Amino acid sequence: HDVERARSIEELRRMAMRRIPNFCREYLEGGAEDEVTLRRNRSVFEGWAFLPRTLVDVTRRVRSVDLFGQPIASPFLIGPTGFNGMLTRRGDLALARAAAAAGIPFTLSNVSNTALEDIADKAGGRLWMQVYLYRSRRFVHDIAKRAERAGFEALIVTTDLPAYGNREWDARNFRSGARLTLRNLIDTACHPRWLCDVFLPDGMPRFRNLGDLLPPGKDHAAGASAILARELDPSLNWQDIAWLRDLWPGKLIVKGILDPHDAEQARHFGVDGVILSNHGGRQLDGAISPMEILPDVAALLKGHVAVLIDGGFRRGSDIVKARALGADAVLLGRATLYGLAAGGEKGAARAIHLLTQEVDRVLALLGCTDIRNLGPEVLRPVFNSIS
Ligand code: FNR
């Protein structure tokens, strides 16, 4: 399939779903439990309608925004997702290169299949590193030091995993190791392009940034999930953020904020940014959507701490709505992964291109010449339409 023919993220998603086997599809698409929050992350955008201004000269339009004192080409960046190497060969590198070419930052997950040093060497661009807080603080310390040496700009600490979310597909596919059931074998054989691209050259992709957190022989995507879940530290608390603040000289960003009190705490502990996030609906099912608390958090933090957001962004109009309600920028999760799974670096670049064009077109249709001037006055809540 030629990704250049895809006209929307949804079309890239459909291409991706045809290309990858079922256990990859479930990993990419799945949420926790009944996926109420996963669905809410999409339907929430229908709760606001635009009030476009007309007869405005929109010949010139600015869609670039400032993030930590430097411009990014579009008001979004690539968020952290693990196992990218399972979707396409060298997935992390492909995604990082597409981001660098488009002038937007890329975040590498700590459960990734490419060493962070390789990303810095071979992709360039603005790089952010994401960590979980494992019981082994030495691991967290070491990965922060490695990222610092490699020139990463920001460290994201994801705080919404004091326990692993209840993802039934995860227990089925990844907890008990690779089970080559007949059904799995047949399904995988039916996806020869994935087989030739990912599995046959290298086998199941290995984790390259976890050091000795995983025992030898267990460091691949099929076997590690249960161990990682065990290593997560349920005692993580704000003192750990103070510890990281001392340890990490670059930008420190807390990911997984869903309550304005926590946003205030983050400011108190001297972080540079927060990411409003429910982990793409993969942790607490029934949790609120980040868009619903964005106005409150923006009111508290704007001008002091960068306000970032993720969850369900699939259209340029979604991104413009978040900007209008006070977000500095949006993190993309599945949107760019669909491109990646559909066609590697080209597919990821196509996803970024489509969203860039959509943001630009929405600005024109709104009668807005500069995205930095957008405020909540372009939106009207229409809560009756949330499905
Ligand atoms: C994630 N997410 C995630 N977050 C994180 O901090 N570290 C990680 O390793 C991962 N891994 C991961 C894998 C996959 C396949 C998905 C879909 C998500 C959560 C991610 O950063 C982000 O919060 C959500 O993906 C945002 O929602 P959307 O854009 O995917 O709807």
Tab-separated table of C-alpha atoms and ligand atoms in Angstrom:
chain	number	residue	atom	x	y	z
A	1	HIS	CA	0.000	0.000	0.000
A	2	ASP	CA	1.257	3.404	-0.868
A	3	VAL	CA	1.044	5.588	2.234
A	4	GLU	CA	1.120	8.674	0.027
A	5	ARG	CA	-2.422	7.804	-0.999
A	6	ALA	CA	-3.741	7.973	2.573
A	7	ARG	CA	-5.756	11.161	3.084
A	8	SER	CA	-6.301	10.930	6.828
A	9	ILE	CA	-4.965	9.308	9.973
A	10	GLU	CA	-7.968	6.977	9.779
A	11	GLU	CA	-6.870	5.765	6.337
A	12	LEU	CA	-3.348	5.138	7.654
A	13	ARG	CA	-4.915	3.230	10.550
A	14	ARG	CA	-6.765	0.945	8.151
A	15	MET	CA	-3.599	0.302	6.152
A	16	ALA	CA	-1.728	-0.479	9.383
A	17	MET	CA	-4.420	-2.910	10.537
A	18	ARG	CA	-4.094	-4.885	7.313
A	19	ARG	CA	-0.321	-5.058	7.581
A	20	ILE	CA	0.291	-6.216	11.165
A	21	PRO	CA	-0.719	-9.464	12.904
A	22	ASN	CA	-3.439	-9.572	15.522
A	23	PHE	CA	-1.235	-9.424	18.647
A	24	CYS	CA	0.342	-6.190	17.302
A	25	ARG	CA	-3.079	-4.772	16.458
A	26	GLU	CA	-4.302	-5.409	19.990
A	27	TYR	CA	-1.160	-3.847	21.441
A	28	LEU	CA	-1.561	-0.706	19.341
A	29	GLU	CA	-5.312	-0.235	19.632
A	30	GLY	CA	-6.116	-1.584	23.057
A	31	GLY	CA	-7.138	0.194	26.237
A	32	ALA	CA	-7.815	-0.955	29.795
A	33	GLU	CA	-10.872	-3.005	30.801
A	34	ASP	CA	-14.028	-1.884	28.958
A	35	GLU	CA	-12.212	0.910	27.074
A	36	VAL	CA	-14.650	3.574	28.290
A	37	THR	CA	-11.818	6.103	28.657
A	38	LEU	CA	-10.337	5.096	25.307
A	39	ARG	CA	-13.637	5.979	23.605
A	40	ARG	CA	-14.080	9.113	25.712
A	41	ASN	CA	-10.696	10.394	24.473
A	42	ARG	CA	-12.196	10.562	20.973
A	43	SER	CA	-15.751	11.661	21.661
A	44	VAL	CA	-14.635	14.489	23.966
A	45	PHE	CA	-13.618	16.671	21.009
A	46	GLU	CA	-17.251	16.831	19.903
A	47	GLY	CA	-18.025	18.691	23.124
A	48	TRP	CA	-16.705	21.942	21.629
A	49	ALA	CA	-17.775	23.629	18.415
A	50	PHE	CA	-15.802	26.318	16.555
A	51	LEU	CA	-17.005	29.893	16.073
A	52	PRO	CA	-15.133	30.784	12.866
A	53	ARG	CA	-14.556	34.440	11.962
A	54	THR	CA	-15.165	35.349	8.349
A	55	LEU	CA	-13.787	37.957	5.925
A	56	VAL	CA	-10.341	37.884	7.469
A	57	ASP	CA	-7.321	37.912	5.150
A	58	VAL	CA	-5.674	34.562	5.922
A	59	THR	CA	-3.133	34.543	3.086
A	60	ARG	CA	-0.322	34.174	5.621
A	61	ARG	CA	-0.682	31.758	8.504
A	62	VAL	CA	1.649	30.902	11.397
A	63	ARG	CA	1.292	27.433	12.913
A	64	SER	CA	4.685	27.226	14.605
A	65	VAL	CA	4.774	27.629	18.392
A	66	ASP	CA	7.493	28.098	21.009
A	67	LEU	CA	8.366	25.287	23.360
A	68	PHE	CA	10.992	25.914	26.041
A	69	GLY	CA	12.176	29.019	24.217
A	70	GLN	CA	12.644	27.351	20.845
A	71	PRO	CA	10.204	27.119	17.941
A	72	ILE	CA	8.644	23.857	16.787
A	73	ALA	CA	7.320	23.726	13.225
A	74	SER	CA	3.807	22.590	14.204
A	75	PRO	CA	2.001	22.613	17.568
A	76	PHE	CA	2.615	18.896	18.187
A	77	LEU	CA	5.394	16.383	18.822
A	78	ILE	CA	5.890	12.630	19.085
A	79	GLY	CA	5.024	11.173	22.480
A	80	PRO	CA	6.656	8.109	24.088
A	81	THR	CA	5.452	4.675	22.987
A	82	GLY	CA	7.205	1.393	23.749
A	83	PHE	CA	7.732	-1.598	21.423
A	84	ASN	CA	7.880	0.587	18.275
A	85	GLY	CA	10.241	-1.980	16.779
A	86	MET	CA	7.424	-4.520	16.845
A	87	LEU	CA	5.339	-2.444	14.413
A	88	THR	CA	8.034	-1.948	11.826
A	89	ARG	CA	11.747	-2.669	11.532
A	90	ARG	CA	13.792	-0.130	13.533
A	91	GLY	CA	10.569	1.651	14.395
A	92	ASP	CA	12.062	4.084	16.917
A	93	LEU	CA	14.633	5.341	14.454
A	94	ALA	CA	12.084	5.662	11.653
A	95	LEU	CA	9.774	7.721	13.867
A	96	ALA	CA	12.629	9.884	15.181
A	97	ARG	CA	13.841	10.613	11.650
A	98	ALA	CA	10.368	11.559	10.448
A	99	ALA	CA	10.035	13.929	13.430
A	100	ALA	CA	13.451	15.530	12.869
A	101	ALA	CA	12.684	16.070	9.175
A	102	ALA	CA	9.401	17.766	10.111
A	103	GLY	CA	10.987	19.997	12.767
A	104	ILE	CA	9.137	18.545	15.760
A	105	PRO	CA	10.588	16.854	18.895
A	106	PHE	CA	10.638	13.070	19.301
A	107	THR	CA	10.269	11.224	22.615
A	108	LEU	CA	11.934	7.843	23.092
A	109	SER	CA	10.195	5.468	25.502
A	110	ASN	CA	12.408	3.587	27.953
A	111	VAL	CA	10.750	0.352	26.783
A	112	SER	CA	12.057	0.924	23.268
A	113	ASN	CA	13.967	-1.221	20.815
A	114	THR	CA	16.729	1.240	19.904
A	115	ALA	CA	19.492	2.453	22.228
A	116	LEU	CA	19.049	6.112	23.061
A	117	GLU	CA	22.635	6.774	21.933
A	118	ASP	CA	21.759	5.385	18.469
A	119	ILE	CA	18.751	7.690	18.221
A	120	ALA	CA	20.974	10.684	19.056
A	121	ASP	CA	23.622	9.571	16.510
A	122	LYS	CA	21.366	8.595	13.644
A	123	ALA	CA	18.266	10.751	13.876
A	124	GLY	CA	19.238	14.120	15.352
A	125	GLY	CA	16.571	16.727	15.992
A	126	ARG	CA	15.142	17.659	19.392
A	127	LEU	CA	15.074	14.540	21.569
A	128	TRP	CA	13.189	13.804	24.771
A	129	MET	CA	13.570	10.667	26.934
A	130	GLN	CA	10.777	8.995	28.911
A	131	VAL	CA	11.239	6.872	32.055
A	132	TYR	CA	9.062	4.921	34.417
A	133	LEU	CA	9.965	4.861	38.093
A	134	TYR	CA	11.063	1.301	38.721
A	135	ARG	CA	11.966	-0.144	42.086
A	136	SER	CA	15.564	0.103	40.932
A	137	ARG	CA	16.347	3.823	41.348
A	138	ARG	CA	19.838	3.032	40.114
A	139	PHE	CA	18.317	2.194	36.734
A	140	VAL	CA	16.455	5.511	36.660
A	141	HIS	CA	19.643	7.336	37.647
A	142	ASP	CA	21.701	5.576	34.962
A	143	ILE	CA	19.269	6.173	32.131
A	144	ALA	CA	18.997	9.873	33.042
A	145	LYS	CA	22.803	10.174	32.950
A	146	ARG	CA	22.974	8.378	29.590
A	147	ALA	CA	20.307	10.676	28.149
A	148	GLU	CA	22.156	13.715	29.478
A	149	ARG	CA	25.434	12.592	27.870
A	150	ALA	CA	23.642	11.902	24.564
A	151	GLY	CA	22.259	15.446	24.526
A	152	PHE	CA	18.565	14.806	25.204
A	153	GLU	CA	16.702	18.035	25.926
A	154	ALA	CA	13.988	16.785	28.254
A	155	LEU	CA	13.197	13.929	30.628
A	156	ILE	CA	9.584	12.815	30.881
A	157	VAL	CA	8.675	10.846	33.976
A	158	THR	CA	5.446	8.921	33.527
A	159	THR	CA	3.567	8.787	36.816
A	160	ASP	CA	0.331	7.005	35.944
A	161	LEU	CA	1.719	3.486	36.447
A	162	PRO	CA	1.884	2.888	40.206
A	163	ALA	CA	0.402	-0.396	39.013
A	164	TYR	CA	0.008	-1.829	35.544
A	165	GLY	CA	-3.402	-1.108	33.972
A	166	ASN	CA	-5.783	-4.016	33.495
A	167	ARG	CA	-5.283	-4.732	29.814
A	168	GLU	CA	-6.685	-8.122	29.059
A	169	TRP	CA	-5.072	-8.391	25.637
A	170	ASP	CA	-1.711	-7.769	27.306
A	171	ALA	CA	-2.175	-10.672	29.697
A	172	ARG	CA	-3.254	-12.848	26.772
A	173	ASN	CA	-0.452	-11.935	24.361
A	174	PHE	CA	2.593	-10.836	26.334
A	175	ARG	CA	2.587	-11.931	29.972
A	176	SER	CA	3.237	-15.614	29.572
A	177	GLY	CA	5.871	-15.399	26.870
A	178	ALA	CA	5.454	-16.039	23.160
A	179	ARG	CA	2.923	-18.796	22.837
A	180	LEU	CA	3.016	-20.100	19.328
A	181	THR	CA	-0.519	-21.391	19.191
A	182	LEU	CA	-1.756	-22.649	15.869
A	183	ARG	CA	-4.053	-19.624	15.679
A	184	ASN	CA	-1.112	-17.237	16.172
A	185	LEU	CA	0.980	-19.067	13.600
A	186	ILE	CA	-1.736	-18.940	10.973
A	187	ASP	CA	-2.484	-15.277	11.695
A	188	THR	CA	1.195	-14.323	11.442
A	189	ALA	CA	1.613	-16.329	8.235
A	190	CYS	CA	-1.270	-14.301	6.821
A	191	HIS	CA	0.813	-11.128	7.288
A	192	PRO	CA	3.915	-11.913	5.202
A	193	ARG	CA	4.929	-8.274	4.841
A	194	TRP	CA	5.167	-7.886	8.626
A	195	LEU	CA	6.921	-11.244	8.871
A	196	CYS	CA	9.587	-10.252	6.323
A	197	ASP	CA	9.979	-6.709	7.640
A	198	VAL	CA	10.081	-7.324	11.404
A	199	PHE	CA	10.294	-10.939	12.492
A	200	LEU	CA	12.467	-12.786	9.976
A	201	PRO	CA	15.472	-10.389	9.968
A	202	ASP	CA	15.819	-9.930	13.751
A	203	GLY	CA	13.275	-12.089	15.601
A	204	MET	CA	11.177	-10.460	18.302
A	205	PRO	CA	12.674	-6.995	18.894
A	206	ARG	CA	14.731	-6.606	22.089
A	207	PHE	CA	14.624	-3.805	24.637
A	208	ARG	CA	17.748	-1.705	24.263
A	209	ASN	CA	17.484	0.773	27.121
A	210	LEU	CA	16.582	-1.322	30.128
A	211	GLY	CA	20.113	-2.453	31.023
A	212	ASP	CA	20.052	-5.327	33.507
A	213	LEU	CA	16.485	-4.660	34.610
A	214	LEU	CA	15.516	-7.713	32.559
A	215	PRO	CA	17.290	-11.070	32.908
A	216	PRO	CA	19.171	-12.280	29.808
A	217	GLY	CA	16.924	-14.128	27.374
A	218	LYS	CA	13.846	-12.290	28.713
A	219	ASP	CA	14.685	-8.963	27.121
A	220	HIS	CA	12.333	-9.249	24.146
A	221	ALA	CA	8.833	-7.950	23.568
A	222	ALA	CA	7.102	-11.282	24.151
A	223	GLY	CA	8.584	-12.119	27.536
A	224	ALA	CA	9.183	-8.870	29.381
A	225	SER	CA	5.767	-7.513	30.177
A	226	ALA	CA	5.232	-9.471	33.388
A	227	ILE	CA	8.703	-8.615	34.692
A	228	LEU	CA	8.281	-4.914	33.935
A	229	ALA	CA	4.909	-4.898	35.678
A	230	ARG	CA	6.628	-6.386	38.752
A	231	GLU	CA	9.441	-3.828	38.633
A	232	LEU	CA	7.080	-0.816	38.689
A	233	ASP	CA	7.281	0.987	42.018
A	234	PRO	CA	3.920	1.547	43.734
A	235	SER	CA	5.609	3.790	46.315
A	236	LEU	CA	6.433	6.510	43.777
A	237	ASN	CA	5.512	9.950	45.118
A	238	TRP	CA	6.402	13.643	44.903
A	239	GLN	CA	9.706	13.118	46.752
A	240	ASP	CA	10.827	11.128	43.699
A	241	ILE	CA	10.127	14.192	41.578
A	242	ALA	CA	12.293	16.274	43.931
A	243	TRP	CA	15.044	13.629	43.547
A	244	LEU	CA	14.766	13.743	39.740
A	245	ARG	CA	14.769	17.545	39.794
A	246	ASP	CA	18.183	17.426	41.508
A	247	LEU	CA	19.480	14.702	39.216
A	248	TRP	CA	18.369	16.024	35.816
A	249	PRO	CA	19.675	19.398	34.645
A	250	GLY	CA	17.503	19.612	31.503
A	251	LYS	CA	13.768	20.126	31.166
A	252	LEU	CA	11.784	17.898	33.528
A	253	ILE	CA	8.238	16.951	32.522
A	254	VAL	CA	5.673	15.021	34.579
A	255	LYS	CA	3.326	12.878	32.473
A	256	GLY	CA	-0.001	11.570	33.708
A	257	ILE	CA	-1.576	14.615	35.429
A	258	LEU	CA	-5.401	14.551	35.557
A	259	ASP	CA	-6.195	16.700	38.605
A	260	PRO	CA	-5.564	20.446	38.959
A	261	HIS	CA	-4.183	19.901	42.486
A	262	ASP	CA	-1.446	17.725	41.005
A	263	ALA	CA	-0.730	20.388	38.392
A	264	GLU	CA	-0.189	22.829	41.270
A	265	GLN	CA	2.075	20.333	43.028
A	266	ALA	CA	4.127	19.961	39.860
A	267	ARG	CA	4.656	23.710	39.789
A	268	HIS	CA	5.626	23.669	43.449
A	269	PHE	CA	8.277	20.989	42.777
A	270	GLY	CA	9.878	23.052	40.021
A	271	VAL	CA	9.098	20.961	36.955
A	272	ASP	CA	9.291	22.596	33.527
A	273	GLY	CA	6.224	20.954	32.030
A	274	VAL	CA	3.237	18.722	32.701
A	275	ILE	CA	1.502	16.348	30.315
A	276	LEU	CA	-2.215	15.953	30.903
A	277	SER	CA	-2.743	12.316	30.012
A	278	ASN	CA	-4.680	9.166	30.832
A	279	HIS	CA	-2.082	7.044	29.012
A	280	GLY	CA	-4.263	6.712	25.931
A	281	GLY	CA	-6.965	4.917	27.948
A	282	ARG	CA	-4.568	2.122	28.933
A	283	GLN	CA	-4.405	2.689	32.705
A	284	LEU	CA	-7.466	3.705	34.793
A	285	ASP	CA	-10.603	2.903	32.834
A	286	GLY	CA	-13.273	5.455	33.652
A	287	ALA	CA	-10.698	8.241	34.064
A	288	ILE	CA	-11.534	11.711	32.802
A	289	SER	CA	-10.174	12.860	29.434
A	290	PRO	CA	-7.301	15.358	29.511
A	291	MET	CA	-9.255	17.839	27.354
A	292	GLU	CA	-11.895	18.105	30.106
A	293	ILE	CA	-9.426	19.442	32.686
A	294	LEU	CA	-7.237	21.425	30.282
A	295	PRO	CA	-8.950	24.813	30.883
A	296	ASP	CA	-8.526	24.505	34.693
A	297	VAL	CA	-4.891	23.460	34.453
A	298	ALA	CA	-4.034	26.127	31.874
A	299	ALA	CA	-5.506	28.768	34.212
A	300	LEU	CA	-3.190	27.563	37.001
A	301	LEU	CA	0.039	27.028	35.074
A	302	LYS	CA	0.046	29.225	31.950
A	303	GLY	CA	3.184	31.309	31.802
A	304	HIS	CA	4.907	29.304	34.566
A	305	VAL	CA	4.971	25.650	33.500
A	306	ALA	CA	4.513	24.282	29.950
A	307	VAL	CA	1.091	22.662	29.554
A	308	LEU	CA	1.176	19.636	27.242
A	309	ILE	CA	-1.596	17.175	26.531
A	310	ASP	CA	-2.238	13.834	24.823
A	311	GLY	CA	-5.018	11.314	24.222
A	312	GLY	CA	-7.125	10.745	21.138
A	313	PHE	CA	-5.674	13.402	18.843
A	314	ARG	CA	-6.341	12.258	15.272
A	315	ARG	CA	-7.234	15.477	13.407
A	316	GLY	CA	-5.733	18.930	13.021
A	317	SER	CA	-8.967	20.335	14.431
A	318	ASP	CA	-8.423	18.347	17.670
A	319	ILE	CA	-4.989	19.924	18.014
A	320	VAL	CA	-6.315	23.429	17.340
A	321	LYS	CA	-8.999	22.922	20.023
A	322	ALA	CA	-6.325	22.027	22.586
A	323	ARG	CA	-4.297	25.127	21.656
A	324	ALA	CA	-7.390	27.303	21.988
A	325	LEU	CA	-8.031	25.928	25.493
A	326	GLY	CA	-4.490	26.714	26.636
A	327	ALA	CA	-2.215	23.801	25.715
A	328	ASP	CA	1.286	24.739	24.553
A	329	ALA	CA	1.534	21.612	22.401
A	330	VAL	CA	0.011	18.172	21.830
A	331	LEU	CA	1.762	14.795	22.045
A	332	LEU	CA	0.864	12.247	19.395
A	333	GLY	CA	0.580	8.567	20.325
A	334	ARG	CA	-1.363	6.274	18.040
A	335	ALA	CA	-1.779	8.857	15.234
A	336	THR	CA	1.857	8.598	14.162
A	337	LEU	CA	2.087	4.908	15.128
A	338	TYR	CA	-0.604	4.167	12.526
A	339	GLY	CA	1.622	5.813	9.921
A	340	LEU	CA	4.658	3.930	11.213
A	341	ALA	CA	2.881	0.562	11.153
A	342	ALA	CA	1.450	1.274	7.696
A	343	GLY	CA	4.741	2.226	6.078
A	344	GLY	CA	7.759	2.826	8.321
A	345	GLU	CA	9.456	6.224	8.147
A	346	LYS	CA	7.453	7.228	5.054
A	347	GLY	CA	4.208	6.379	6.790
A	348	ALA	CA	5.174	8.322	9.927
A	349	ALA	CA	6.153	11.297	7.755
A	350	ARG	CA	2.794	11.035	5.973
A	351	ALA	CA	0.923	11.136	9.309
A	352	ILE	CA	2.855	14.248	10.400
A	353	HIS	CA	2.279	15.873	7.011
A	354	LEU	CA	-1.479	15.204	7.073
A	355	LEU	CA	-1.848	16.684	10.572
A	356	THR	CA	0.259	19.708	9.624
A	357	GLN	CA	-1.940	20.373	6.600
A	358	GLU	CA	-5.088	19.916	8.647
A	359	VAL	CA	-3.935	22.376	11.324
A	360	ASP	CA	-3.096	24.895	8.602
A	361	ARG	CA	-6.467	24.483	6.881
A	362	VAL	CA	-8.389	24.793	10.162
A	363	LEU	CA	-6.575	28.074	10.880
A	364	ALA	CA	-7.639	29.432	7.480
A	365	LEU	CA	-11.237	28.328	7.972
A	366	LEU	CA	-11.281	29.851	11.468
A	367	GLY	CA	-10.066	33.194	10.138
A	368	CYS	CA	-6.923	32.900	12.253
A	369	THR	CA	-3.537	34.056	10.940
A	370	ASP	CA	-1.446	32.997	13.935
A	371	ILE	CA	-2.104	29.951	16.096
A	372	ARG	CA	-0.352	31.683	19.000
A	373	ASN	CA	-3.209	34.195	19.216
A	374	LEU	CA	-5.990	31.594	19.475
A	375	GLY	CA	-7.972	31.610	22.689
A	376	PRO	CA	-11.090	29.958	24.110
A	377	GLU	CA	-13.279	32.544	22.375
A	378	VAL	CA	-13.149	30.431	19.184
A	379	LEU	CA	-14.898	27.551	20.972
A	380	ARG	CA	-18.349	27.091	22.444
A	381	PRO	CA	-19.068	24.100	24.723
A	382	VAL	CA	-21.819	21.943	23.269
A	383	PHE	CA	-21.833	19.227	25.891
A	384	ASN	CA	-25.061	17.624	24.727
A	385	SER	CA	-23.256	16.103	21.767
A	386	ILE	CA	-20.806	13.932	23.735
A	387	SER	CA	-21.710	10.394	22.780
B	1	FNR	C1	1.752	4.192	25.006
B	1	FNR	N1	1.979	5.145	26.012
B	1	FNR	C2	3.192	5.154	26.682
B	1	FNR	N2	3.472	6.138	27.587
B	1	FNR	C3	4.663	6.190	28.203
B	1	FNR	O1	4.900	7.100	29.002
B	1	FNR	N3	5.611	5.226	27.963
B	1	FNR	C4	5.414	4.216	27.075
B	1	FNR	O2	6.282	3.384	26.861
B	1	FNR	C5	4.152	4.152	26.426
B	1	FNR	N4	3.880	3.156	25.519
B	1	FNR	C6	2.725	3.192	24.767
B	1	FNR	C7	2.532	2.264	23.752
B	1	FNR	C8	1.390	2.332	22.951
B	1	FNR	C9	1.204	1.357	21.828
B	1	FNR	C10	0.421	3.345	23.176
B	1	FNR	C11	-0.810	3.460	22.310
B	1	FNR	C12	0.610	4.249	24.202
B	1	FNR	C13	1.027	6.256	26.209
B	1	FNR	C14	1.339	7.376	25.220
B	1	FNR	O3	2.506	8.069	25.573
B	1	FNR	C15	0.205	8.420	25.182
B	1	FNR	O4	-0.094	8.845	26.486
B	1	FNR	C16	-1.060	7.917	24.490
B	1	FNR	O5	-0.731	7.072	23.416
B	1	FNR	C17	-1.898	9.079	23.996
B	1	FNR	O6	-3.096	8.636	23.436
B	1	FNR	P1	-3.315	8.401	21.849
B	1	FNR	O7	-2.760	9.597	21.120
B	1	FNR	O8	-2.592	7.159	21.493
B	1	FNR	O9	-4.780	8.270	21.728
